[in-house]
mmCIF file of C-alpha atoms and ligand atoms in Angstrom:
data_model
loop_
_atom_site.group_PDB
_atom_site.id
_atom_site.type_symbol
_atom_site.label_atom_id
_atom_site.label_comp_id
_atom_site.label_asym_id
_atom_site.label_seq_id
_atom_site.Cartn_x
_atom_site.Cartn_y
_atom_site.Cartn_z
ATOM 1 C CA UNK A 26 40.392 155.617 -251.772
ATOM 2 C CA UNK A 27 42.607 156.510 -248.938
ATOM 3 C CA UNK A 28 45.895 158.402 -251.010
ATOM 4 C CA UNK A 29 49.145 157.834 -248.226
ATOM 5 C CA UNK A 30 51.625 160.556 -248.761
ATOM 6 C CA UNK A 31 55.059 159.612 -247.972
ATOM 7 C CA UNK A 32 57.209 162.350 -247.112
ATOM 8 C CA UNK A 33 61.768 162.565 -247.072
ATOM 9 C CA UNK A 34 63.872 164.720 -245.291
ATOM 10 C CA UNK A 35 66.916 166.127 -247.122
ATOM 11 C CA UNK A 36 69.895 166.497 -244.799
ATOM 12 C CA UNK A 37 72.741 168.079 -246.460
ATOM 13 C CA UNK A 38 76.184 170.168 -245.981
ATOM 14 C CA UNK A 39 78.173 171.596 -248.622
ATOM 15 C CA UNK A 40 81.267 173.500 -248.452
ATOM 16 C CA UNK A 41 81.340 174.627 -252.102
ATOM 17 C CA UNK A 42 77.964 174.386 -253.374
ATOM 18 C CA UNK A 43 77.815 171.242 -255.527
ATOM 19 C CA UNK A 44 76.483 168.803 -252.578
ATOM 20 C CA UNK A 45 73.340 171.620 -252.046
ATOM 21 C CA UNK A 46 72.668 171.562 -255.828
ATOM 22 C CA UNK A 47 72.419 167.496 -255.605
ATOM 23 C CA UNK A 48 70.339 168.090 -252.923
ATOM 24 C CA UNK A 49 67.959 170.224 -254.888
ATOM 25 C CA UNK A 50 67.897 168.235 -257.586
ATOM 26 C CA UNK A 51 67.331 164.731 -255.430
ATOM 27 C CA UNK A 52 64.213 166.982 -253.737
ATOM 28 C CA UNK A 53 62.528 167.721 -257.311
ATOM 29 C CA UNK A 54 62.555 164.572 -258.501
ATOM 30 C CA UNK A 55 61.048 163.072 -255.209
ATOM 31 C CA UNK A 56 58.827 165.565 -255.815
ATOM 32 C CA UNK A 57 57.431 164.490 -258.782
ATOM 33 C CA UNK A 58 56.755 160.905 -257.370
ATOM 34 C CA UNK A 59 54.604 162.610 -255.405
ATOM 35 C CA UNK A 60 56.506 162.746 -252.390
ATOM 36 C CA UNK A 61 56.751 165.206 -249.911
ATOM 37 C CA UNK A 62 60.508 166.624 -249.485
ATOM 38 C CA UNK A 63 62.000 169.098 -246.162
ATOM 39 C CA UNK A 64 65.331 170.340 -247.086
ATOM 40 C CA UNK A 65 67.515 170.743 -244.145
ATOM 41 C CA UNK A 66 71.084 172.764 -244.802
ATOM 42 C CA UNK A 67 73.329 172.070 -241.886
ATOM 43 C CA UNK A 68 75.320 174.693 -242.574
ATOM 44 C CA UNK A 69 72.726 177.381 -242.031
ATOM 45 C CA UNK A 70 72.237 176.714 -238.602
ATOM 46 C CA UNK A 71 68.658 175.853 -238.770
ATOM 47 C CA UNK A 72 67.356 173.233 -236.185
ATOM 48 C CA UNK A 73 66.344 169.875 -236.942
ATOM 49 C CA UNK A 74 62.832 169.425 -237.300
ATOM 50 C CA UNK A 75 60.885 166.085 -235.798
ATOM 51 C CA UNK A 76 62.517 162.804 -237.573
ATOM 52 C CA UNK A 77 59.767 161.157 -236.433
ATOM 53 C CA UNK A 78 57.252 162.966 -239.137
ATOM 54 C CA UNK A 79 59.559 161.291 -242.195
ATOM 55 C CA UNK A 80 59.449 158.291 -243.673
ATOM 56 C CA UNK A 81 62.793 158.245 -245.681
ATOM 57 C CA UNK A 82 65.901 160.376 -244.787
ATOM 58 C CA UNK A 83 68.560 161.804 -246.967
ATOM 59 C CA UNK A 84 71.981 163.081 -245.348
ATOM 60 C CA UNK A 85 74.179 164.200 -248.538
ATOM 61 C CA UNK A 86 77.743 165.966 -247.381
ATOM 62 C CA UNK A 87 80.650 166.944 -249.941
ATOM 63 C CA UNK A 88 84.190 165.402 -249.274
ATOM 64 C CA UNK A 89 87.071 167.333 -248.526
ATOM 65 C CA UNK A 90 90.800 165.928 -248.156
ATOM 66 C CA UNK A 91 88.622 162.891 -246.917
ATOM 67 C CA UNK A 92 86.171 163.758 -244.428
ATOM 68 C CA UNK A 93 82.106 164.725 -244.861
ATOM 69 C CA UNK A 94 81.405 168.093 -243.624
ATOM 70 C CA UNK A 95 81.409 167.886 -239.508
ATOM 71 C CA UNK A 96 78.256 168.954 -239.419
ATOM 72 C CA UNK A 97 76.935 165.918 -241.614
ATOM 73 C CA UNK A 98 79.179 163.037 -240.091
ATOM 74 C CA UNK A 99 77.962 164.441 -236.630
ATOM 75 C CA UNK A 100 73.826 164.418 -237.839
ATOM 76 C CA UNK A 101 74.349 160.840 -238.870
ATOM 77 C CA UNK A 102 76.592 159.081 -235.983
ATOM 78 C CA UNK A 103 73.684 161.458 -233.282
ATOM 79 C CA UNK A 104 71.158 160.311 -235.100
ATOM 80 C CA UNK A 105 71.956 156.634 -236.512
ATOM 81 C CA UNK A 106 69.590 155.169 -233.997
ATOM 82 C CA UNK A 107 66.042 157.310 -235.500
ATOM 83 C CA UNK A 108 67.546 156.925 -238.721
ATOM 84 C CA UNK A 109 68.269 153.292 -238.927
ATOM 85 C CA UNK A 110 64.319 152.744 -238.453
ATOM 86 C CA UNK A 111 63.415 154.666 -241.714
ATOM 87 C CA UNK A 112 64.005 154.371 -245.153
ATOM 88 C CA UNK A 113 68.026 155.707 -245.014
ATOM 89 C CA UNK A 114 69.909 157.119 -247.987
ATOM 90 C CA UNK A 115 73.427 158.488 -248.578
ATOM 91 C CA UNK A 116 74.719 160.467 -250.805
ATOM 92 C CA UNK A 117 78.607 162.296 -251.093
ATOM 93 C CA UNK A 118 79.873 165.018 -254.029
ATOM 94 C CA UNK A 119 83.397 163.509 -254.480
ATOM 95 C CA UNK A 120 85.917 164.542 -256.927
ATOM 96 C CA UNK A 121 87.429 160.500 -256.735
ATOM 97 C CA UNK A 122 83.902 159.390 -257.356
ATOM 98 C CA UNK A 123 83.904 161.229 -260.574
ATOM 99 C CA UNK A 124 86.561 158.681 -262.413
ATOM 100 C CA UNK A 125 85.075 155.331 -262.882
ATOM 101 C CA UNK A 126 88.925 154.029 -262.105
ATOM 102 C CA UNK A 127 88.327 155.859 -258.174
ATOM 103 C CA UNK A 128 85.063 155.519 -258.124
ATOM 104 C CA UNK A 129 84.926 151.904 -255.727
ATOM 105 C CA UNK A 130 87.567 153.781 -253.175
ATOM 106 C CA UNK A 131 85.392 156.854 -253.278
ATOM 107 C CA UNK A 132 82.489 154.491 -251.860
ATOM 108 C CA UNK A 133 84.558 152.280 -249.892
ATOM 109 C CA UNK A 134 85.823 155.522 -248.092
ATOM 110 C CA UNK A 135 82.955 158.326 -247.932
ATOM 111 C CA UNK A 136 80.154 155.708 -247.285
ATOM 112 C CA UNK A 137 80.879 152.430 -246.274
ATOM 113 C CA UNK A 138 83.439 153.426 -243.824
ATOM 114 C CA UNK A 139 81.355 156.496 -242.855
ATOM 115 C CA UNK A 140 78.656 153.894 -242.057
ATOM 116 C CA UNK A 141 80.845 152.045 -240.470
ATOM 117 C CA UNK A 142 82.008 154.993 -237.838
ATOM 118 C CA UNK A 143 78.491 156.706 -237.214
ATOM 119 C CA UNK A 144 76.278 153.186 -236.932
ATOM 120 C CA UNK A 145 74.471 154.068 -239.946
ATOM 121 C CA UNK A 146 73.273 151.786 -242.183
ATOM 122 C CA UNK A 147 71.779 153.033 -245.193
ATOM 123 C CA UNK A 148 69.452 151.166 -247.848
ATOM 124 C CA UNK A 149 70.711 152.802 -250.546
ATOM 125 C CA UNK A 150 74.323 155.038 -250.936
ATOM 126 C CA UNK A 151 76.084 156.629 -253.915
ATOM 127 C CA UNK A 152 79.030 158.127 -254.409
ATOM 128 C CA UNK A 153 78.352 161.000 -257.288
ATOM 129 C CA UNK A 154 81.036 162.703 -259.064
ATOM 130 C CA UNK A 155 81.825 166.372 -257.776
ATOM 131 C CA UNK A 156 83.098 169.430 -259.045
ATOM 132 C CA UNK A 157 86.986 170.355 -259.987
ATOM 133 C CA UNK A 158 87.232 174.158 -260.327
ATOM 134 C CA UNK A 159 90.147 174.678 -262.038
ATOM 135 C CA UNK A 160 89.171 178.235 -263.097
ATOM 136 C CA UNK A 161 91.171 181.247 -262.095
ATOM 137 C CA UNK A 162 88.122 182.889 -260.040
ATOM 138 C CA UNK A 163 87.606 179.590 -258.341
ATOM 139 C CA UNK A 164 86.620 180.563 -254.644
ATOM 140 C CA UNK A 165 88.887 178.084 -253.018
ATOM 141 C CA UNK A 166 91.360 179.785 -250.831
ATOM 142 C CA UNK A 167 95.397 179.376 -252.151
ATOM 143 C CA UNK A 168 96.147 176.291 -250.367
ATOM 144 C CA UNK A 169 92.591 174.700 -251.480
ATOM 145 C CA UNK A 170 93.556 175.416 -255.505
ATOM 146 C CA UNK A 171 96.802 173.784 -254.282
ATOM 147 C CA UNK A 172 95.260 170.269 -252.941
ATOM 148 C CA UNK A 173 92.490 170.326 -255.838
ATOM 149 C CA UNK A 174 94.994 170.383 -258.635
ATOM 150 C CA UNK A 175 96.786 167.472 -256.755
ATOM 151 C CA UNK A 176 93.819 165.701 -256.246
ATOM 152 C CA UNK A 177 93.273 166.485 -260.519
ATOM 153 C CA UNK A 178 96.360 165.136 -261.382
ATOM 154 C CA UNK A 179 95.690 161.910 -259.116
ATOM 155 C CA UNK A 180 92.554 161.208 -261.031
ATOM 156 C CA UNK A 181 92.728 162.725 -264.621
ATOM 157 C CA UNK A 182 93.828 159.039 -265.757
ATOM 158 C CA UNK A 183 91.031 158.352 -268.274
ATOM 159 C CA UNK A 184 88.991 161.288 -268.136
ATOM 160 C CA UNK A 185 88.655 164.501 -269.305
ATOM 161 C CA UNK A 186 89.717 167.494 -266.785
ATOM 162 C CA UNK A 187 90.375 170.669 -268.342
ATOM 163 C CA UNK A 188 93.171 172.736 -267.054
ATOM 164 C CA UNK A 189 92.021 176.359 -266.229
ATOM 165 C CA UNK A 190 88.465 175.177 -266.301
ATOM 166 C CA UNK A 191 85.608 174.212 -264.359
ATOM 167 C CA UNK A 192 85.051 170.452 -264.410
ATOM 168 C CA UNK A 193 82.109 169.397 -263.591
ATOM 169 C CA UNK A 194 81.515 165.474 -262.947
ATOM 170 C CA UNK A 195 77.593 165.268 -261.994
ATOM 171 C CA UNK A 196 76.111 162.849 -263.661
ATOM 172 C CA UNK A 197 72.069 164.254 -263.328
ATOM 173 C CA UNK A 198 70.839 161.203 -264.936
ATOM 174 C CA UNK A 199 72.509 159.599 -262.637
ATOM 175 C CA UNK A 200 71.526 161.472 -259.646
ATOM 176 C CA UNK A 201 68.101 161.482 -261.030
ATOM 177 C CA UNK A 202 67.726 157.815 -261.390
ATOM 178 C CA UNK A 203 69.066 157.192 -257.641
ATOM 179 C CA UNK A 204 66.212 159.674 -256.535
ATOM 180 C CA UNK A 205 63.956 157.795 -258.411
ATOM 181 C CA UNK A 206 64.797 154.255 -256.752
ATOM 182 C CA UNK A 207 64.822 155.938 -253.491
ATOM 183 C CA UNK A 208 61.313 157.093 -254.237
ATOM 184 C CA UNK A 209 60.147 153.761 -255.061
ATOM 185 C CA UNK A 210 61.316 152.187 -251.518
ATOM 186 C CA UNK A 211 60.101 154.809 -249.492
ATOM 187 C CA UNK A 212 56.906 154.202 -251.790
ATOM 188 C CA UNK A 213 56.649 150.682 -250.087
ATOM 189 C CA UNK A 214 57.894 151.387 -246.431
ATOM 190 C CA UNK A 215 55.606 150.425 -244.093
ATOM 191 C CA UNK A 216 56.337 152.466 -239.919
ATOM 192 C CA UNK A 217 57.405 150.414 -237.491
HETATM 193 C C1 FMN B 87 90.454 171.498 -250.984
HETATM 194 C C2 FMN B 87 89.703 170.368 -251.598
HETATM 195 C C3 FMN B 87 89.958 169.070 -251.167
HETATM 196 C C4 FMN B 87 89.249 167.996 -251.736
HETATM 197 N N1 FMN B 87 89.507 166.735 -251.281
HETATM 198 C C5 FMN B 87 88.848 165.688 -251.823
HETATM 199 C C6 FMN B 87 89.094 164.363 -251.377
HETATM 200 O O1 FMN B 87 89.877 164.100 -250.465
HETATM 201 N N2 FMN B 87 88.409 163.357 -251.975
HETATM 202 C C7 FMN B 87 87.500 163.578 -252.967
HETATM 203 O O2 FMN B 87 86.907 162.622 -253.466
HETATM 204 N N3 FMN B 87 87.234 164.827 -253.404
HETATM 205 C C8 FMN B 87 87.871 165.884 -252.853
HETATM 206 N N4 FMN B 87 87.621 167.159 -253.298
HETATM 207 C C9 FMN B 87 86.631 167.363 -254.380
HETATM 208 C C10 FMN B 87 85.286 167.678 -253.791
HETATM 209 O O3 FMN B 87 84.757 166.522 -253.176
HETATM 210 C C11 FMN B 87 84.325 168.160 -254.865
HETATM 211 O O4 FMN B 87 84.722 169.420 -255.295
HETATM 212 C C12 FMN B 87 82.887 168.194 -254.392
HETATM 213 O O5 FMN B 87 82.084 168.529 -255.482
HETATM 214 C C13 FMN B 87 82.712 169.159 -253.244
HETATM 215 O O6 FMN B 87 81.388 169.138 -252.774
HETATM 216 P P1 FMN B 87 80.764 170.415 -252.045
HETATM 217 O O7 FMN B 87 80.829 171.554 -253.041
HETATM 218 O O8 FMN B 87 79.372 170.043 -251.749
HETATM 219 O O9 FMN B 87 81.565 170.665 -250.828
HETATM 220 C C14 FMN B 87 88.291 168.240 -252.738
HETATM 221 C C15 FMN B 87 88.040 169.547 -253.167
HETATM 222 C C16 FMN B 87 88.732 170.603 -252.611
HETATM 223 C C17 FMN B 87 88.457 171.995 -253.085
#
Protein backbone atom coordinates (compact mmCIF):
# COMPACT_ATOMS: atom_id res chain seq x y z
CA UNK A 1 0.00 0.00 0.00
CA UNK A 2 1.41 3.20 -1.24
CA UNK A 3 0.55 5.83 2.08
CA UNK A 4 0.45 9.69 0.15
CA UNK A 5 1.34 12.28 2.67
CA UNK A 6 -0.20 15.53 2.06
CA UNK A 7 1.58 18.31 3.46
CA UNK A 8 0.12 22.55 4.34
CA UNK A 9 1.96 25.50 4.67
CA UNK A 10 0.95 27.91 7.46
CA UNK A 11 1.41 31.53 6.42
CA UNK A 12 0.69 33.85 9.15
CA UNK A 13 1.30 37.56 10.67
CA UNK A 14 0.24 38.72 13.91
CA UNK A 15 0.67 41.97 15.49
CA UNK A 16 -0.47 40.96 18.99
CA UNK A 17 -0.13 37.37 19.24
CA UNK A 18 -3.63 35.89 18.91
CA UNK A 19 -3.41 35.26 14.91
CA UNK A 20 0.15 33.08 15.73
CA UNK A 21 -1.69 31.12 18.47
CA UNK A 22 -4.57 30.22 15.72
CA UNK A 23 -1.92 29.37 13.69
CA UNK A 24 -0.50 26.89 16.12
CA UNK A 25 -3.45 25.51 16.94
CA UNK A 26 -4.75 25.10 13.01
CA UNK A 27 -1.00 23.26 12.59
CA UNK A 28 -1.76 20.59 15.50
CA UNK A 29 -4.81 19.61 14.46
CA UNK A 30 -3.63 19.11 10.75
CA UNK A 31 -1.26 17.32 12.39
CA UNK A 32 -3.17 14.80 13.75
CA UNK A 33 -4.89 14.01 10.33
CA UNK A 34 -1.76 13.05 9.53
CA UNK A 35 -0.72 15.88 7.63
CA UNK A 36 2.40 17.43 7.30
CA UNK A 37 2.36 21.29 8.50
CA UNK A 38 5.50 24.29 7.75
CA UNK A 39 4.74 27.25 9.79
CA UNK A 40 5.85 30.36 8.16
CA UNK A 41 5.75 33.78 10.52
CA UNK A 42 5.98 36.74 8.24
CA UNK A 43 6.89 38.81 10.73
CA UNK A 44 10.16 37.11 11.55
CA UNK A 45 11.68 37.75 8.43
CA UNK A 46 12.23 34.25 7.42
CA UNK A 47 12.10 33.48 3.60
CA UNK A 48 9.50 31.67 1.91
CA UNK A 49 10.23 28.24 1.32
CA UNK A 50 9.20 26.36 -2.24
CA UNK A 51 5.16 26.63 -2.65
CA UNK A 52 5.51 24.21 -5.01
CA UNK A 53 6.33 21.28 -2.24
CA UNK A 54 2.58 22.01 -0.56
CA UNK A 55 -0.46 20.83 -1.31
CA UNK A 56 -2.79 23.18 0.76
CA UNK A 57 -1.80 26.74 1.93
CA UNK A 58 -2.85 28.68 4.93
CA UNK A 59 -2.24 32.62 5.06
CA UNK A 60 -3.90 33.72 8.57
CA UNK A 61 -3.22 37.72 9.39
CA UNK A 62 -4.90 39.67 12.44
CA UNK A 63 -6.99 42.87 11.57
CA UNK A 64 -6.16 46.13 12.68
CA UNK A 65 -8.37 49.42 12.16
CA UNK A 66 -9.23 47.30 8.95
CA UNK A 67 -6.34 46.09 7.18
CA UNK A 68 -4.37 42.39 7.42
CA UNK A 69 -0.89 42.80 8.45
CA UNK A 70 1.17 44.22 5.18
CA UNK A 71 3.17 41.55 5.24
CA UNK A 72 0.15 39.01 4.81
CA UNK A 73 -2.03 41.07 2.23
CA UNK A 74 1.35 41.43 0.25
CA UNK A 75 2.17 37.21 0.47
CA UNK A 76 -1.30 36.67 -0.88
CA UNK A 77 -1.89 39.42 -3.81
CA UNK A 78 2.43 38.14 -4.88
CA UNK A 79 1.48 34.97 -4.63
CA UNK A 80 -2.36 34.53 -5.71
CA UNK A 81 -1.27 32.97 -8.94
CA UNK A 82 0.83 29.58 -7.06
CA UNK A 83 -1.75 29.76 -4.58
CA UNK A 84 -4.88 29.68 -6.56
CA UNK A 85 -3.62 26.12 -7.93
CA UNK A 86 -3.59 24.49 -4.40
CA UNK A 87 -5.89 23.77 -1.85
CA UNK A 88 -6.24 27.75 -0.45
CA UNK A 89 -7.45 28.69 3.02
CA UNK A 90 -8.00 31.96 4.92
CA UNK A 91 -8.16 32.73 8.07
CA UNK A 92 -8.32 36.53 10.08
CA UNK A 93 -8.29 37.16 14.24
CA UNK A 94 -10.96 39.95 14.24
CA UNK A 95 -12.40 41.59 17.18
CA UNK A 96 -15.92 42.30 14.77
CA UNK A 97 -15.82 38.64 13.96
CA UNK A 98 -16.16 37.85 17.56
CA UNK A 99 -20.05 39.17 17.83
CA UNK A 100 -22.32 37.02 15.85
CA UNK A 101 -24.28 40.59 15.10
CA UNK A 102 -20.55 41.76 13.13
CA UNK A 103 -19.60 38.72 12.33
CA UNK A 104 -21.01 38.78 8.23
CA UNK A 105 -19.15 42.45 7.89
CA UNK A 106 -16.09 40.98 9.51
CA UNK A 107 -16.07 38.38 6.47
CA UNK A 108 -17.44 40.57 3.94
CA UNK A 109 -14.46 42.96 4.79
CA UNK A 110 -11.21 40.90 5.93
CA UNK A 111 -11.84 38.08 3.34
CA UNK A 112 -14.05 38.49 0.65
CA UNK A 113 -12.89 41.89 -0.18
CA UNK A 114 -9.28 40.89 0.64
CA UNK A 115 -9.86 38.21 -2.04
CA UNK A 116 -11.20 40.44 -4.04
CA UNK A 117 -7.95 42.98 -4.02
CA UNK A 118 -5.04 40.29 -4.02
CA UNK A 119 -6.77 37.71 -6.80
CA UNK A 120 -7.08 35.15 -4.25
CA UNK A 121 -9.59 32.84 -4.17
CA UNK A 122 -9.73 30.64 -1.34
CA UNK A 123 -11.74 27.22 -0.87
CA UNK A 124 -12.41 27.73 2.43
CA UNK A 125 -12.22 31.32 4.73
CA UNK A 126 -13.25 32.18 8.29
CA UNK A 127 -13.44 34.98 10.10
CA UNK A 128 -12.56 33.87 13.97
CA UNK A 129 -13.19 36.02 16.84
CA UNK A 130 -9.99 37.88 18.27
CA UNK A 131 -8.81 39.16 21.36
CA UNK A 132 -10.01 42.57 23.31
CA UNK A 133 -7.39 43.37 25.98
CA UNK A 134 -8.97 45.54 28.10
CA UNK A 135 -6.48 44.93 30.96
CA UNK A 136 -4.37 47.67 32.41
CA UNK A 137 -0.91 45.90 31.34
CA UNK A 138 -2.32 45.42 27.90
CA UNK A 139 0.77 46.00 25.52
CA UNK A 140 -1.06 48.19 23.11
CA UNK A 141 0.53 51.55 22.92
CA UNK A 142 -1.95 54.71 24.35
CA UNK A 143 -3.61 55.46 21.20
CA UNK A 144 -4.14 51.51 20.46
CA UNK A 145 -6.11 51.11 24.14
CA UNK A 146 -7.86 54.22 22.74
CA UNK A 147 -9.26 52.63 19.27
CA UNK A 148 -9.78 49.08 21.05
CA UNK A 149 -12.15 50.40 23.65
CA UNK A 150 -13.99 52.17 20.70
CA UNK A 151 -14.00 49.30 18.71
CA UNK A 152 -15.51 47.43 22.37
CA UNK A 153 -18.11 49.71 22.71
CA UNK A 154 -19.10 49.30 18.86
CA UNK A 155 -19.54 45.62 19.36
CA UNK A 156 -20.39 44.79 23.08
CA UNK A 157 -24.20 44.72 21.84
CA UNK A 158 -25.08 41.14 22.86
CA UNK A 159 -22.03 39.86 24.24
CA UNK A 160 -20.10 39.73 27.07
CA UNK A 161 -16.84 42.15 27.19
CA UNK A 162 -15.50 42.79 30.47
CA UNK A 163 -14.24 46.19 31.24
CA UNK A 164 -10.63 46.09 32.67
CA UNK A 165 -10.28 42.59 31.39
CA UNK A 166 -8.94 40.47 28.82
CA UNK A 167 -11.63 39.25 26.43
CA UNK A 168 -10.93 36.65 24.65
CA UNK A 169 -13.35 35.60 21.61
CA UNK A 170 -11.58 32.30 20.10
CA UNK A 171 -13.79 29.91 19.62
CA UNK A 172 -11.08 26.58 19.55
CA UNK A 173 -13.83 24.32 18.68
CA UNK A 174 -14.41 26.37 16.20
CA UNK A 175 -11.01 26.87 14.92
CA UNK A 176 -10.52 23.24 15.40
CA UNK A 177 -13.37 22.09 13.33
CA UNK A 178 -12.30 24.53 10.30
CA UNK A 179 -8.79 22.76 10.52
CA UNK A 180 -10.42 19.68 10.41
CA UNK A 181 -12.52 20.38 7.08
CA UNK A 182 -9.49 21.87 5.64
CA UNK A 183 -7.75 18.60 6.33
CA UNK A 184 -10.31 16.62 4.69
CA UNK A 185 -10.01 18.65 1.20
CA UNK A 186 -6.49 18.74 1.08
CA UNK A 187 -7.04 14.88 1.92
CA UNK A 188 -8.70 14.60 -1.62
CA UNK A 189 -6.64 17.16 -3.76
CA UNK A 190 -5.29 15.71 -6.53
CA UNK A 191 -1.75 18.23 -8.33
CA UNK A 192 -2.38 19.68 -11.28
C1 LIG B 1 -5.53 49.13 17.73
C2 LIG B 1 -6.45 48.02 17.37
C3 LIG B 1 -7.30 48.17 16.27
C4 LIG B 1 -8.17 47.12 15.92
N1 LIG B 1 -8.98 47.28 14.83
C5 LIG B 1 -9.83 46.29 14.48
C6 LIG B 1 -10.68 46.43 13.36
O1 LIG B 1 -10.67 47.42 12.63
N2 LIG B 1 -11.52 45.41 13.07
C7 LIG B 1 -11.56 44.26 13.81
O2 LIG B 1 -12.35 43.37 13.50
N3 LIG B 1 -10.76 44.10 14.88
C8 LIG B 1 -9.88 45.07 15.23
N4 LIG B 1 -9.06 44.92 16.32
C9 LIG B 1 -9.13 43.67 17.10
C10 LIG B 1 -8.09 42.70 16.62
O3 LIG B 1 -8.45 42.22 15.34
C11 LIG B 1 -7.96 41.53 17.58
O4 LIG B 1 -7.38 41.97 18.76
C12 LIG B 1 -7.16 40.38 17.00
O5 LIG B 1 -7.20 39.32 17.90
C13 LIG B 1 -5.74 40.80 16.69
O6 LIG B 1 -5.03 39.75 16.10
P1 LIG B 1 -3.44 39.67 16.23
O7 LIG B 1 -3.13 39.59 17.71
O8 LIG B 1 -3.06 38.43 15.54
O9 LIG B 1 -2.88 40.88 15.59
C14 LIG B 1 -8.18 45.93 16.67
C15 LIG B 1 -7.33 45.79 17.77
C16 LIG B 1 -6.47 46.82 18.12
C17 LIG B 1 -5.57 46.65 19.30
Amino acid sequence: MVIELKSVLIVFASRFGSTDEIAHEIAEELEKHEIITEMLNLKDGESTPSLDEFDGILVGSGVKMGRWTKEAFSFLKQNHNSLNNKVLGLFVSSGEAANPKTHDGARNNYLEKIMERTGGKADMAEAFGGIFDLSSNSNYSFLEKKIILRLAKSVKEGIIMQEGKVNDFRNWQLIRNWATDFANLVKTYKKK
